[in-house]
């Protein structure tokens, strides 16, 4: 079917618009959004009509369903992104870090790295691996230790690091 003539399109619009809007409203439960998406359905009909004019009802149903699901997916992605942003910025009422806070954090990290350099290599490796997300089993394998000893090694290395930090302040 070629682009419908204005009169033909007007007839299709008046005949099918209430059904399209009702179905969209049932899917989305929001009258205003259903109105907007119904317009999108008929805009797609005008721009890219189906090849078979007798199948216009099925075509409209397929297009409105796809548009509704695309809209719901988009809203779900936006909610997830907003939730992540709120978790990042609103943890206990904190706002995004200021330049000063970032600088202080960087200086603290530099200080910790310097203190780590003063630890024995095995202690330093164990701590770095643990705080990089390695499991106790992976640390034991990498350092060639028995797995039960990893907890003790980490505890002692943490205490050594803590003592060095207290001495440096």
PDB file of N, CA and C in Angstrom, residues 36-143:
ATOM      1  N   UNK A  36       0.083  10.141  23.346  1.00  0.00           N
ATOM      2  CA  UNK A  36       1.311  10.431  22.603  1.00  0.00           C
ATOM      3  C   UNK A  36       1.735   9.240  21.735  1.00  0.00           C
ATOM      4  N   UNK A  37       1.680   8.043  22.312  1.00  0.00           N
ATOM      5  CA  UNK A  37       2.123   6.869  21.566  1.00  0.00           C
ATOM      6  C   UNK A  37       1.136   6.496  20.462  1.00  0.00           C
ATOM      7  N   UNK A  38      -0.153   6.780  20.657  1.00  0.00           N
ATOM      8  CA  UNK A  38      -1.146   6.548  19.595  1.00  0.00           C
ATOM      9  C   UNK A  38      -0.813   7.429  18.392  1.00  0.00           C
ATOM     10  N   UNK A  39      -0.411   8.644  18.654  1.00  0.00           N
ATOM     11  CA  UNK A  39      -0.007   9.529  17.563  1.00  0.00           C
ATOM     12  C   UNK A  39       1.208   8.953  16.835  1.00  0.00           C
ATOM     13  N   UNK A  40       2.131   8.401  17.598  1.00  0.00           N
ATOM     14  CA  UNK A  40       3.315   7.784  16.998  1.00  0.00           C
ATOM     15  C   UNK A  40       2.925   6.602  16.102  1.00  0.00           C
ATOM     16  N   UNK A  41       1.954   5.800  16.555  1.00  0.00           N
ATOM     17  CA  UNK A  41       1.493   4.664  15.759  1.00  0.00           C
ATOM     18  C   UNK A  41       0.961   5.146  14.415  1.00  0.00           C
ATOM     19  N   UNK A  42       0.126   6.179  14.432  1.00  0.00           N
ATOM     20  CA  UNK A  42      -0.466   6.656  13.188  1.00  0.00           C
ATOM     21  C   UNK A  42       0.543   7.426  12.326  1.00  0.00           C
ATOM     22  N   UNK A  43       1.533   7.999  12.939  1.00  0.00           N
ATOM     23  CA  UNK A  43       2.602   8.623  12.169  1.00  0.00           C
ATOM     24  C   UNK A  43       3.380   7.550  11.408  1.00  0.00           C
ATOM     25  N   UNK A  44       3.645   6.436  12.068  1.00  0.00           N
ATOM     26  CA  UNK A  44       4.323   5.318  11.390  1.00  0.00           C
ATOM     27  C   UNK A  44       3.448   4.751  10.278  1.00  0.00           C
ATOM     28  N   UNK A  45       2.150   4.697  10.520  1.00  0.00           N
ATOM     29  CA  UNK A  45       1.227   4.224   9.485  1.00  0.00           C
ATOM     30  C   UNK A  45       1.307   5.133   8.259  1.00  0.00           C
ATOM     31  N   UNK A  46       1.333   6.418   8.483  1.00  0.00           N
ATOM     32  CA  UNK A  46       1.374   7.359   7.369  1.00  0.00           C
ATOM     33  C   UNK A  46       2.689   7.262   6.604  1.00  0.00           C
ATOM     34  N   UNK A  47       3.795   7.128   7.353  1.00  0.00           N
ATOM     35  CA  UNK A  47       5.111   7.098   6.724  1.00  0.00           C
ATOM     36  C   UNK A  47       5.422   5.763   6.059  1.00  0.00           C
ATOM     37  N   UNK A  48       4.965   4.665   6.685  1.00  0.00           N
ATOM     38  CA  UNK A  48       5.323   3.337   6.193  1.00  0.00           C
ATOM     39  C   UNK A  48       4.114   2.410   6.311  1.00  0.00           C
ATOM     40  N   UNK A  49       3.116   2.577   5.451  1.00  0.00           N
ATOM     41  CA  UNK A  49       1.894   1.772   5.563  1.00  0.00           C
ATOM     42  C   UNK A  49       2.151   0.308   5.216  1.00  0.00           C
ATOM     43  N   UNK A  50       1.281  -0.593   5.693  1.00  0.00           N
ATOM     44  CA  UNK A  50       1.451  -2.021   5.377  1.00  0.00           C
ATOM     45  C   UNK A  50       1.191  -2.269   3.890  1.00  0.00           C
ATOM     46  N   UNK A  51       1.749  -3.365   3.390  1.00  0.00           N
ATOM     47  CA  UNK A  51       1.565  -3.720   1.985  1.00  0.00           C
ATOM     48  C   UNK A  51       0.124  -4.143   1.700  1.00  0.00           C
ATOM     49  N   UNK A  52      -0.494  -4.772   2.691  1.00  0.00           N
ATOM     50  CA  UNK A  52      -1.851  -5.297   2.515  1.00  0.00           C
ATOM     51  C   UNK A  52      -2.836  -4.423   3.293  1.00  0.00           C
ATOM     52  N   UNK A  53      -3.662  -3.616   2.601  1.00  0.00           N
ATOM     53  CA  UNK A  53      -4.591  -2.723   3.302  1.00  0.00           C
ATOM     54  C   UNK A  53      -5.640  -3.468   4.132  1.00  0.00           C
ATOM     55  N   UNK A  54      -5.925  -4.724   3.784  1.00  0.00           N
ATOM     56  CA  UNK A  54      -6.915  -5.486   4.560  1.00  0.00           C
ATOM     57  C   UNK A  54      -6.371  -5.859   5.943  1.00  0.00           C
ATOM     58  N   UNK A  55      -5.059  -5.873   6.101  1.00  0.00           N
ATOM     59  CA  UNK A  55      -4.439  -6.269   7.375  1.00  0.00           C
ATOM     60  C   UNK A  55      -4.104  -5.066   8.235  1.00  0.00           C
ATOM     61  N   UNK A  56      -4.756  -3.942   8.021  1.00  0.00           N
ATOM     62  CA  UNK A  56      -4.420  -2.714   8.744  1.00  0.00           C
ATOM     63  C   UNK A  56      -4.609  -2.867  10.257  1.00  0.00           C
ATOM     64  N   UNK A  57      -5.661  -3.571  10.681  1.00  0.00           N
ATOM     65  CA  UNK A  57      -5.906  -3.766  12.115  1.00  0.00           C
ATOM     66  C   UNK A  57      -4.784  -4.547  12.785  1.00  0.00           C
ATOM     67  N   UNK A  58      -4.360  -5.637  12.149  1.00  0.00           N
ATOM     68  CA  UNK A  58      -3.263  -6.444  12.702  1.00  0.00           C
ATOM     69  C   UNK A  58      -1.962  -5.653  12.692  1.00  0.00           C
ATOM     70  N   UNK A  59      -1.737  -4.902  11.612  1.00  0.00           N
ATOM     71  CA  UNK A  59      -0.532  -4.082  11.523  1.00  0.00           C
ATOM     72  C   UNK A  59      -0.499  -3.050  12.645  1.00  0.00           C
ATOM     73  N   UNK A  60      -1.617  -2.369  12.857  1.00  0.00           N
ATOM     74  CA  UNK A  60      -1.690  -1.365  13.929  1.00  0.00           C
ATOM     75  C   UNK A  60      -1.437  -2.009  15.294  1.00  0.00           C
ATOM     76  N   UNK A  61      -2.029  -3.191  15.504  1.00  0.00           N
ATOM     77  CA  UNK A  61      -1.853  -3.875  16.790  1.00  0.00           C
ATOM     78  C   UNK A  61      -0.372  -4.220  17.016  1.00  0.00           C
ATOM     79  N   UNK A  62       0.270  -4.751  15.985  1.00  0.00           N
ATOM     80  CA  UNK A  62       1.686  -5.114  16.107  1.00  0.00           C
ATOM     81  C   UNK A  62       2.536  -3.873  16.386  1.00  0.00           C
ATOM     82  N   UNK A  63       2.281  -2.784  15.676  1.00  0.00           N
ATOM     83  CA  UNK A  63       3.065  -1.552  15.856  1.00  0.00           C
ATOM     84  C   UNK A  63       2.812  -0.943  17.233  1.00  0.00           C
ATOM     85  N   UNK A  64       1.558  -0.882  17.656  1.00  0.00           N
ATOM     86  CA  UNK A  64       1.278  -0.284  18.970  1.00  0.00           C
ATOM     87  C   UNK A  64       1.882  -1.116  20.089  1.00  0.00           C
ATOM     88  N   UNK A  65       1.880  -2.436  19.940  1.00  0.00           N
ATOM     89  CA  UNK A  65       2.485  -3.305  20.961  1.00  0.00           C
ATOM     90  C   UNK A  65       3.990  -3.053  21.031  1.00  0.00           C
ATOM     91  N   UNK A  66       4.636  -2.991  19.877  1.00  0.00           N
ATOM     92  CA  UNK A  66       6.079  -2.756  19.851  1.00  0.00           C
ATOM     93  C   UNK A  66       6.419  -1.388  20.439  1.00  0.00           C
ATOM     94  N   UNK A  67       5.658  -0.365  20.076  1.00  0.00           N
ATOM     95  CA  UNK A  67       5.911   0.983  20.601  1.00  0.00           C
ATOM     96  C   UNK A  67       5.716   1.007  22.121  1.00  0.00           C
ATOM     97  N   UNK A  68       4.677   0.342  22.607  1.00  0.00           N
ATOM     98  CA  UNK A  68       4.427   0.316  24.052  1.00  0.00           C
ATOM     99  C   UNK A  68       5.556  -0.397  24.790  1.00  0.00           C
ATOM    100  N   UNK A  69       5.993  -1.554  24.271  1.00  0.00           N
ATOM    101  CA  UNK A  69       7.074  -2.286  24.935  1.00  0.00           C
ATOM    102  C   UNK A  69       8.393  -1.510  24.863  1.00  0.00           C
ATOM    103  N   UNK A  70       8.643  -0.860  23.747  1.00  0.00           N
ATOM    104  CA  UNK A  70       9.853  -0.032  23.656  1.00  0.00           C
ATOM    105  C   UNK A  70       9.815   1.098  24.687  1.00  0.00           C
ATOM    106  N   UNK A  71       8.660   1.707  24.848  1.00  0.00           N
ATOM    107  CA  UNK A  71       8.500   2.780  25.827  1.00  0.00           C
ATOM    108  C   UNK A  71       8.735   2.249  27.243  1.00  0.00           C
ATOM    109  N   UNK A  72       8.157   1.085  27.556  1.00  0.00           N
ATOM    110  CA  UNK A  72       8.332   0.512  28.900  1.00  0.00           C
ATOM    111  C   UNK A  72       9.787   0.141  29.154  1.00  0.00           C
ATOM    112  N   UNK A  73      10.472  -0.400  28.143  1.00  0.00           N
ATOM    113  CA  UNK A  73      11.896  -0.726  28.288  1.00  0.00           C
ATOM    114  C   UNK A  73      12.713   0.535  28.545  1.00  0.00           C
ATOM    115  N   UNK A  74      12.397   1.585  27.805  1.00  0.00           N
ATOM    116  CA  UNK A  74      13.118   2.851  27.977  1.00  0.00           C
ATOM    117  C   UNK A  74      12.922   3.388  29.390  1.00  0.00           C
ATOM    118  N   UNK A  75      11.693   3.350  29.884  1.00  0.00           N
ATOM    119  CA  UNK A  75      11.413   3.839  31.238  1.00  0.00           C
ATOM    120  C   UNK A  75      12.119   2.985  32.292  1.00  0.00           C
ATOM    121  N   UNK A  76      12.162   1.669  32.069  1.00  0.00           N
ATOM    122  CA  UNK A  76      12.853   0.785  33.019  1.00  0.00           C
ATOM    123  C   UNK A  76      14.346   1.105  33.054  1.00  0.00           C
ATOM    124  N   UNK A  77      14.949   1.340  31.884  1.00  0.00           N
ATOM    125  CA  UNK A  77      16.372   1.713  31.838  1.00  0.00           C
ATOM    126  C   UNK A  77      16.604   3.037  32.555  1.00  0.00           C
ATOM    127  N   UNK A  78      15.716   3.995  32.332  1.00  0.00           N
ATOM    128  CA  UNK A  78      15.854   5.296  32.993  1.00  0.00           C
ATOM    129  C   UNK A  78      15.749   5.150  34.508  1.00  0.00           C
ATOM    130  N   UNK A  79      14.821   4.295  34.973  1.00  0.00           N
ATOM    131  CA  UNK A  79      14.680   4.084  36.429  1.00  0.00           C
ATOM    132  C   UNK A  79      15.939   3.444  37.002  1.00  0.00           C
ATOM    133  N   UNK A  80      16.484   2.438  36.299  1.00  0.00           N
ATOM    134  CA  UNK A  80      17.707   1.791  36.790  1.00  0.00           C
ATOM    135  C   UNK A  80      18.861   2.782  36.849  1.00  0.00           C
ATOM    136  N   UNK A  81      18.981   3.601  35.822  1.00  0.00           N
ATOM    137  CA  UNK A  81      20.047   4.606  35.810  1.00  0.00           C
ATOM    138  C   UNK A  81      19.854   5.612  36.938  1.00  0.00           C
ATOM    139  N   UNK A  82      18.629   6.050  37.131  1.00  0.00           N
ATOM    140  CA  UNK A  82      18.349   7.005  38.204  1.00  0.00           C
ATOM    141  C   UNK A  82      18.627   6.374  39.566  1.00  0.00           C
ATOM    142  N   UNK A  83      18.251   5.109  39.742  1.00  0.00           N
ATOM    143  CA  UNK A  83      18.536   4.426  41.008  1.00  0.00           C
ATOM    144  C   UNK A  83      20.034   4.342  41.260  1.00  0.00           C
ATOM    145  N   UNK A  84      20.802   4.029  40.212  1.00  0.00           N
ATOM    146  CA  UNK A  84      22.257   3.965  40.376  1.00  0.00           C
ATOM    147  C   UNK A  84      22.819   5.320  40.751  1.00  0.00           C
ATOM    148  N   UNK A  85      22.325   6.375  40.093  1.00  0.00           N
ATOM    149  CA  UNK A  85      22.808   7.713  40.401  1.00  0.00           C
ATOM    150  C   UNK A  85      22.455   8.109  41.826  1.00  0.00           C
ATOM    151  N   UNK A  86      21.251   7.771  42.254  1.00  0.00           N
ATOM    152  CA  UNK A  86      20.849   8.098  43.623  1.00  0.00           C
ATOM    153  C   UNK A  86      21.682   7.329  44.630  1.00  0.00           C
ATOM    154  N   UNK A  87      21.965   6.067  44.329  1.00  0.00           N
ATOM    155  CA  UNK A  87      22.803   5.288  45.234  1.00  0.00           C
ATOM    156  C   UNK A  87      24.197   5.888  45.316  1.00  0.00           C
ATOM    157  N   UNK A  88      24.705   6.328  44.188  1.00  0.00           N
ATOM    158  CA  UNK A  88      26.054   6.883  44.161  1.00  0.00           C
ATOM    159  C   UNK A  88      26.130   8.220  44.878  1.00  0.00           C
ATOM    160  N   UNK A  89      25.166   9.095  44.616  1.00  0.00           N
ATOM    161  CA  UNK A  89      25.245  10.450  45.153  1.00  0.00           C
ATOM    162  C   UNK A  89      24.527  10.648  46.483  1.00  0.00           C
ATOM    163  N   UNK A  90      23.523   9.854  46.750  1.00  0.00           N
ATOM    164  CA  UNK A  90      22.718  10.110  47.937  1.00  0.00           C
ATOM    165  C   UNK A  90      22.968   9.138  49.071  1.00  0.00           C
ATOM    166  N   UNK A  91      24.090   8.459  49.049  1.00  0.00           N
ATOM    167  CA  UNK A  91      24.406   7.588  50.172  1.00  0.00           C
ATOM    168  C   UNK A  91      24.531   8.459  51.414  1.00  0.00           C
ATOM    169  N   UNK A  92      23.608   8.274  52.329  1.00  0.00           N
ATOM    170  CA  UNK A  92      23.596   9.016  53.593  1.00  0.00           C
ATOM    171  C   UNK A  92      23.614  10.529  53.366  1.00  0.00           C
ATOM    172  N   UNK A  93      22.963  10.963  52.316  1.00  0.00           N
ATOM    173  CA  UNK A  93      22.816  12.395  52.090  1.00  0.00           C
ATOM    174  C   UNK A  93      24.039  13.081  51.516  1.00  0.00           C
ATOM    175  N   UNK A  94      25.013  12.317  51.044  1.00  0.00           N
ATOM    176  CA  UNK A  94      26.217  12.932  50.470  1.00  0.00           C
ATOM    177  C   UNK A  94      25.916  13.451  49.080  1.00  0.00           C
ATOM    178  N   UNK A  95      26.532  14.553  48.761  1.00  0.00           N
ATOM    179  CA  UNK A  95      26.437  15.101  47.419  1.00  0.00           C
ATOM    180  C   UNK A  95      27.674  14.645  46.645  1.00  0.00           C
ATOM    181  N   UNK A  96      27.729  14.922  45.360  1.00  0.00           N
ATOM    182  CA  UNK A  96      28.925  14.529  44.601  1.00  0.00           C
ATOM    183  C   UNK A  96      30.177  15.134  45.239  1.00  0.00           C
ATOM    184  N   UNK A  97      31.289  14.407  45.186  1.00  0.00           N
ATOM    185  CA  UNK A  97      32.505  14.915  45.832  1.00  0.00           C
ATOM    186  C   UNK A  97      32.979  16.207  45.182  1.00  0.00           C
ATOM    187  N   UNK A  98      33.456  17.095  46.011  1.00  0.00           N
ATOM    188  CA  UNK A  98      34.003  18.363  45.514  1.00  0.00           C
ATOM    189  C   UNK A  98      35.437  18.129  45.059  1.00  0.00           C
ATOM    190  N   UNK A  99      36.005  19.095  44.403  1.00  0.00           N
ATOM    191  CA  UNK A  99      37.391  18.994  43.958  1.00  0.00           C
ATOM    192  C   UNK A  99      38.340  18.802  45.128  1.00  0.00           C
ATOM    193  N   UNK A 100      38.042  19.498  46.218  1.00  0.00           N
ATOM    194  CA  UNK A 100      38.875  19.383  47.419  1.00  0.00           C
ATOM    195  C   UNK A 100      38.813  17.967  47.982  1.00  0.00           C
ATOM    196  N   UNK A 101      37.611  17.401  48.042  1.00  0.00           N
ATOM    197  CA  UNK A 101      37.455  16.037  48.565  1.00  0.00           C
ATOM    198  C   UNK A 101      38.165  15.022  47.678  1.00  0.00           C
ATOM    199  N   UNK A 102      38.110  15.228  46.376  1.00  0.00           N
ATOM    200  CA  UNK A 102      38.804  14.329  45.454  1.00  0.00           C
ATOM    201  C   UNK A 102      40.307  14.420  45.665  1.00  0.00           C
ATOM    202  N   UNK A 103      40.813  15.629  45.851  1.00  0.00           N
ATOM    203  CA  UNK A 103      42.246  15.832  46.070  1.00  0.00           C
ATOM    204  C   UNK A 103      42.692  15.171  47.377  1.00  0.00           C
ATOM    205  N   UNK A 104      41.919  15.340  48.433  1.00  0.00           N
ATOM    206  CA  UNK A 104      42.250  14.726  49.728  1.00  0.00           C
ATOM    207  C   UNK A 104      42.255  13.210  49.596  1.00  0.00           C
ATOM    208  N   UNK A 105      41.254  12.689  48.896  1.00  0.00           N
ATOM    209  CA  UNK A 105      41.169  11.241  48.692  1.00  0.00           C
ATOM    210  C   UNK A 105      42.399  10.738  47.927  1.00  0.00           C
ATOM    211  N   UNK A 106      42.833  11.478  46.920  1.00  0.00           N
ATOM    212  CA  UNK A 106      44.005  11.101  46.139  1.00  0.00           C
ATOM    213  C   UNK A 106      45.263  11.117  47.011  1.00  0.00           C
ATOM    214  N   UNK A 107      45.397  12.133  47.854  1.00  0.00           N
ATOM    215  CA  UNK A 107      46.549  12.205  48.750  1.00  0.00           C
ATOM    216  C   UNK A 107      46.555  11.035  49.732  1.00  0.00           C
ATOM    217  N   UNK A 108      45.373  10.697  50.244  1.00  0.00           N
ATOM    218  CA  UNK A 108      45.277   9.555  51.156  1.00  0.00           C
ATOM    219  C   UNK A 108      45.661   8.264  50.453  1.00  0.00           C
ATOM    220  N   UNK A 109      45.238   8.102  49.206  1.00  0.00           N
ATOM    221  CA  UNK A 109      45.601   6.904  48.451  1.00  0.00           C
ATOM    222  C   UNK A 109      47.103   6.845  48.222  1.00  0.00           C
ATOM    223  N   UNK A 110      47.696   7.985  47.900  1.00  0.00           N
ATOM    224  CA  UNK A 110      49.144   8.027  47.703  1.00  0.00           C
ATOM    225  C   UNK A 110      49.874   7.632  48.984  1.00  0.00           C
ATOM    226  N   UNK A 111      49.368   8.129  50.119  1.00  0.00           N
ATOM    227  CA  UNK A 111      49.982   7.801  51.405  1.00  0.00           C
ATOM    228  C   UNK A 111      49.871   6.308  51.696  1.00  0.00           C
ATOM    229  N   UNK A 112      48.718   5.727  51.418  1.00  0.00           N
ATOM    230  CA  UNK A 112      48.528   4.287  51.642  1.00  0.00           C
ATOM    231  C   UNK A 112      49.464   3.493  50.746  1.00  0.00           C
ATOM    232  N   UNK A 113      49.641   3.921  49.498  1.00  0.00           N
ATOM    233  CA  UNK A 113      50.561   3.219  48.595  1.00  0.00           C
ATOM    234  C   UNK A 113      51.992   3.271  49.125  1.00  0.00           C
ATOM    235  N   UNK A 114      52.391   4.417  49.654  1.00  0.00           N
ATOM    236  CA  UNK A 114      53.740   4.540  50.215  1.00  0.00           C
ATOM    237  C   UNK A 114      53.911   3.611  51.421  1.00  0.00           C
ATOM    238  N   UNK A 115      52.881   3.546  52.257  1.00  0.00           N
ATOM    239  CA  UNK A 115      52.945   2.660  53.419  1.00  0.00           C
ATOM    240  C   UNK A 115      52.940   1.199  52.995  1.00  0.00           C
ATOM    241  N   UNK A 116      52.173   0.870  51.958  1.00  0.00           N
ATOM    242  CA  UNK A 116      52.167  -0.505  51.454  1.00  0.00           C
ATOM    243  C   UNK A 116      53.554  -0.916  50.959  1.00  0.00           C
ATOM    244  N   UNK A 117      54.264   0.024  50.357  1.00  0.00           N
ATOM    245  CA  UNK A 117      55.616  -0.256  49.859  1.00  0.00           C
ATOM    246  C   UNK A 117      56.560  -0.659  50.988  1.00  0.00           C
ATOM    247  N   UNK A 118      56.263  -0.239  52.208  1.00  0.00           N
ATOM    248  CA  UNK A 118      57.118  -0.543  53.357  1.00  0.00           C
ATOM    249  C   UNK A 118      56.841  -1.936  53.935  1.00  0.00           C
ATOM    250  N   UNK A 119      55.736  -2.552  53.519  1.00  0.00           N
ATOM    251  CA  UNK A 119      55.393  -3.888  54.017  1.00  0.00           C
ATOM    252  C   UNK A 119      56.192  -4.951  53.279  1.00  0.00           C
ATOM    253  N   UNK A 120      56.367  -6.116  53.887  1.00  0.00           N
ATOM    254  CA  UNK A 120      56.988  -7.227  53.154  1.00  0.00           C
ATOM    255  C   UNK A 120      56.153  -7.560  51.904  1.00  0.00           C
ATOM    256  N   UNK A 121      56.823  -8.057  50.887  1.00  0.00           N
ATOM    257  CA  UNK A 121      56.158  -8.275  49.600  1.00  0.00           C
ATOM    258  C   UNK A 121      54.943  -9.186  49.722  1.00  0.00           C
ATOM    259  N   UNK A 122      55.042 -10.272  50.484  1.00  0.00           N
ATOM    260  CA  UNK A 122      53.922 -11.209  50.616  1.00  0.00           C
ATOM    261  C   UNK A 122      52.716 -10.532  51.254  1.00  0.00           C
ATOM    262  N   UNK A 123      52.936  -9.713  52.294  1.00  0.00           N
ATOM    263  CA  UNK A 123      51.838  -8.995  52.943  1.00  0.00           C
ATOM    264  C   UNK A 123      51.197  -8.001  51.968  1.00  0.00           C
ATOM    265  N   UNK A 124      52.055  -7.281  51.256  1.00  0.00           N
ATOM    266  CA  UNK A 124      51.567  -6.284  50.299  1.00  0.00           C
ATOM    267  C   UNK A 124      50.741  -6.965  49.207  1.00  0.00           C
ATOM    268  N   UNK A 125      51.254  -8.072  48.671  1.00  0.00           N
ATOM    269  CA  UNK A 125      50.525  -8.788  47.629  1.00  0.00           C
ATOM    270  C   UNK A 125      49.182  -9.293  48.141  1.00  0.00           C
ATOM    271  N   UNK A 126      49.169  -9.839  49.326  1.00  0.00           N
ATOM    272  CA  UNK A 126      47.935 -10.380  49.890  1.00  0.00           C
ATOM    273  C   UNK A 126      46.882  -9.287  50.055  1.00  0.00           C
ATOM    274  N   UNK A 127      47.292  -8.146  50.597  1.00  0.00           N
ATOM    275  CA  UNK A 127      46.342  -7.044  50.794  1.00  0.00           C
ATOM    276  C   UNK A 127      45.831  -6.500  49.463  1.00  0.00           C
ATOM    277  N   UNK A 128      46.731  -6.296  48.521  1.00  0.00           N
ATOM    278  CA  UNK A 128      46.315  -5.765  47.222  1.00  0.00           C
ATOM    279  C   UNK A 128      45.382  -6.729  46.500  1.00  0.00           C
ATOM    280  N   UNK A 129      45.673  -8.018  46.590  1.00  0.00           N
ATOM    281  CA  UNK A 129      44.805  -8.994  45.937  1.00  0.00           C
ATOM    282  C   UNK A 129      43.430  -9.025  46.595  1.00  0.00           C
ATOM    283  N   UNK A 130      43.403  -8.982  47.913  1.00  0.00           N
ATOM    284  CA  UNK A 130      42.112  -9.046  48.614  1.00  0.00           C
ATOM    285  C   UNK A 130      41.256  -7.836  48.280  1.00  0.00           C
ATOM    286  N   UNK A 131      41.837  -6.663  48.251  1.00  0.00           N
ATOM    287  CA  UNK A 131      41.053  -5.460  47.982  1.00  0.00           C
ATOM    288  C   UNK A 131      40.837  -5.226  46.489  1.00  0.00           C
ATOM    289  N   UNK A 132      41.397  -6.135  45.669  1.00  0.00           N
ATOM    290  CA  UNK A 132      41.098  -6.119  44.238  1.00  0.00           C
ATOM    291  C   UNK A 132      39.997  -7.119  43.903  1.00  0.00           C
ATOM    292  N   UNK A 133      39.501  -7.817  44.933  1.00  0.00           N
ATOM    293  CA  UNK A 133      38.374  -8.713  44.721  1.00  0.00           C
ATOM    294  C   UNK A 133      38.727 -10.189  44.650  1.00  0.00           C
ATOM    295  N   UNK A 134      39.983 -10.551  44.883  1.00  0.00           N
ATOM    296  CA  UNK A 134      40.359 -11.956  44.860  1.00  0.00           C
ATOM    297  C   UNK A 134      39.771 -12.684  46.064  1.00  0.00           C
ATOM    298  N   UNK A 135      39.433 -13.943  45.858  1.00  0.00           N
ATOM    299  CA  UNK A 135      38.931 -14.761  46.964  1.00  0.00           C
ATOM    300  C   UNK A 135      40.116 -15.294  47.766  1.00  0.00           C
ATOM    301  N   UNK A 136      39.824 -15.821  48.945  1.00  0.00           N
ATOM    302  CA  UNK A 136      40.881 -16.395  49.770  1.00  0.00           C
ATOM    303  C   UNK A 136      41.563 -17.548  49.029  1.00  0.00           C
ATOM    304  N   UNK A 137      40.785 -18.355  48.322  1.00  0.00           N
ATOM    305  CA  UNK A 137      41.347 -19.495  47.587  1.00  0.00           C
ATOM    306  C   UNK A 137      42.294 -19.017  46.493  1.00  0.00           C
ATOM    307  N   UNK A 138      41.934 -17.964  45.794  1.00  0.00           N
ATOM    308  CA  UNK A 138      42.785 -17.426  44.739  1.00  0.00           C
ATOM    309  C   UNK A 138      44.069 -16.839  45.320  1.00  0.00           C
ATOM    310  N   UNK A 139      43.954 -16.174  46.456  1.00  0.00           N
ATOM    311  CA  UNK A 139      45.144 -15.616  47.110  1.00  0.00           C
ATOM    312  C   UNK A 139      46.066 -16.744  47.554  1.00  0.00           C
ATOM    313  N   UNK A 140      45.481 -17.788  48.129  1.00  0.00           N
ATOM    314  CA  UNK A 140      46.282 -18.932  48.592  1.00  0.00           C
ATOM    315  C   UNK A 140      47.023 -19.561  47.417  1.00  0.00           C
ATOM    316  N   UNK A 141      46.345 -19.727  46.305  1.00  0.00           N
ATOM    317  CA  UNK A 141      46.978 -20.325  45.122  1.00  0.00           C
ATOM    318  C   UNK A 141      48.102 -19.444  44.601  1.00  0.00           C
ATOM    319  N   UNK A 142      47.862 -18.162  44.510  1.00  0.00           N
ATOM    320  CA  UNK A 142      48.843 -17.223  43.963  1.00  0.00           C
ATOM    321  C   UNK A 142      50.077 -17.124  44.861  1.00  0.00           C
ATOM    322  N   UNK A 143      49.861 -17.107  46.178  1.00  0.00           N
ATOM    323  CA  UNK A 143      50.979 -16.965  47.127  1.00  0.00           C
ATOM    324  C   UNK A 143      51.523 -18.310  47.587  1.00  0.00           C
TER     325      UNK A 143
END
